[in-house]
C-alpha positions in Angstrom: -0.2 0.0 0.1 1.1 3.4 -0.7 0.4 5.9 2.1 2.0 9.0 0.6 3.3 10.4 -2.9 5.7 13.4 -2.3 7.6 15.7 -4.4 10.6 17.3 -2.5 13.9 18.3 -4.1 15.3 17.6 -0.7 14.1 14.2 -0.8 14.9 12.9 2.5 15.6 15.4 5.5 14.6 16.5 8.9 10.9 17.3 7.9 10.5 14.2 6.6 11.5 12.4 9.7 10.0 14.7 12.1 6.5 15.6 10.4 5.9 12.9 7.7 7.0 9.4 9.1 4.7 10.3 12.4 2.0 11.3 10.1 2.3 8.4 7.5 3.6 5.5 9.2 5.8 3.3 6.9 7.6 0.1 6.3 9.6 1.5 3.6 10.6 4.7 1.4 10.8 4.7 -2.2 12.8 7.3 -4.0 12.2 7.5 -7.8 14.9 9.3 -9.7 17.1 8.5 -12.6 20.0 10.4 -11.3 20.0 9.0 -7.6 19.7 5.7 -8.6 23.2 5.9 -10.3 24.7 7.8 -7.4 25.5 5.3 -4.7 27.3 7.5 -2.3 24.3 9.8 -2.2 21.8 7.2 -1.9 23.7 5.9 1.2 23.3 9.0 2.8 19.6 9.1 2.4 19.7 5.6 3.8 21.4 6.7 6.8 19.0 9.3 8.1 16.2 6.8 8.2 15.5 4.8 11.1 16.9 1.1 10.6 13.2 -0.4 10.7 12.4 1.5 7.5 13.8 0.3 4.2 14.8 2.8 1.9 14.6 1.9 -2.0 15.6 3.9 -5.1 14.5 3.1 -8.5 14.7 4.6 -12.1 11.7 5.7 -13.7 11.8 2.4 -15.8 12.1 0.1 -12.7 9.3 2.2 -10.7 6.7 1.6 -13.3 6.7 -2.1 -12.3 7.7 -1.8 -8.6 5.4 1.0 -7.6 2.4 -1.4 -8.8 3.8 -4.0 -6.4 3.9 -1.7 -3.7 0.5 -0.7 -4.3 -0.7 -4.3 -3.8 1.7 -4.8 -0.9 0.6 -5.3 2.9 3.4 -3.0 3.8 3.1 0.9 3.6 5.4 3.0 1.4 6.1 6.6 0.9 7.0 7.5 -2.8 9.2 10.5 -3.2 10.3 12.2 -6.2 13.1 15.0 -6.6 10.8 16.7 -9.1 7.6 17.0 -11.1 9.3 15.9 -14.1 9.8 12.3 -12.8 5.9 12.1 -11.9 5.4 13.2 -15.6 7.9 10.5 -17.0 6.2 7.9 -14.9 2.8 8.9 -16.4 4.5 8.7 -19.9 5.3 5.4 -19.1 1.9 4.2 -18.2 1.7 4.5 -14.4 -1.0 6.8 -13.1 -1.1 8.2 -9.8 -4.8 8.7 -8.3 -3.9 9.9 -4.9 -3.1 13.6 -4.1 0.4 14.2 -4.2 2.1 16.2 -1.4 4.5 19.0 -2.8 7.4 20.2 -0.3 10.2 22.5 -1.3 10.9 23.5 -4.8 14.4 25.2 -4.3 15.3 28.6 -6.3 17.0 27.8 -9.5 18.6 30.4 -11.8 15.6 30.2 -14.6 12.8 29.6 -11.8 10.0 31.9 -10.2 9.0 32.0 -6.8 5.2 30.9 -7.0 4.9 30.8 -3.1 7.5 30.9 -0.3 9.8 28.1 -1.0 8.3 27.0 -4.0 10.1 28.3 -7.4 9.3 26.7 -10.6 10.8 27.3 -13.9 8.9 27.4 -17.0 9.1 23.6 -17.7 8.0 22.8 -14.5 4.7 25.0 -14.6 4.2 23.5 -17.9 4.7 19.8 -16.5 2.3 20.6 -13.3 -0.4 22.1 -15.8 0.0 18.9 -17.9 -0.4 16.5 -14.9 -3.3 18.7 -13.5 -5.0 18.6 -17.0 -4.8 14.8 -16.7 -6.6 14.7 -13.5 -3.6 14.7 -10.9 -4.1 16.5 -7.8 -1.2 18.4 -5.8 -1.3 19.8 -2.1 1.6 22.3 -1.9 3.0 22.7 1.6 4.7 26.2 1.5 7.9 27.0 3.2 7.8 27.1 7.0 5.3 24.6 7.5 2.3 26.4 7.0 -0.8 25.7 8.6 -2.7 25.2 5.5 -1.8 23.6 1.8 -2.3 25.0 -1.4 -3.8 23.2 -4.4 -2.3 23.5 -7.9 -5.5 25.3 -9.2 -4.9 28.0 -6.4 -1.5 29.0 -7.6 -1.8 28.1 -11.3 -2.6 31.5 -12.4 0.1 32.9 -10.6 2.6 30.3 -12.0 1.3 31.5 -15.6 2.0 35.2 -15.0 5.5 34.4 -13.8 6.0 32.5 -17.1 5.3 35.7 -19.0 
């Protein structure tokens, strides 16, 4: 069973351990990222910050298409983490559709990005991907920087994101 889908460019960090694990108890965390799967030292760091009772896996998009389907059917609980929204689109393009709402954490400022809300900066390509997935029935719950008391949907910030692109 998948208890949470999450996009966060920090992958596994303090908020994951302090807020998400108590809220979404799990037996394993699955990272889906084509770069991290090839970077064994970085993957080992992510594994070290997670309690020993929780398994950590990392799959490429190709591998994840099968593995996430298996995780959905499992009796074990998994949190799925993506570094960016483009990976979610890649999975969709490979035939894996997420019907649950996707929690969205920090999207750090990049040189070509626009701040949409605090701690959530997107470049034009990422804005287009959020729109594409939104148009295909995906739902996103954006959690602004600082652990705001409320979440924001993509529909709430879509207009601002489009204006930022111009």
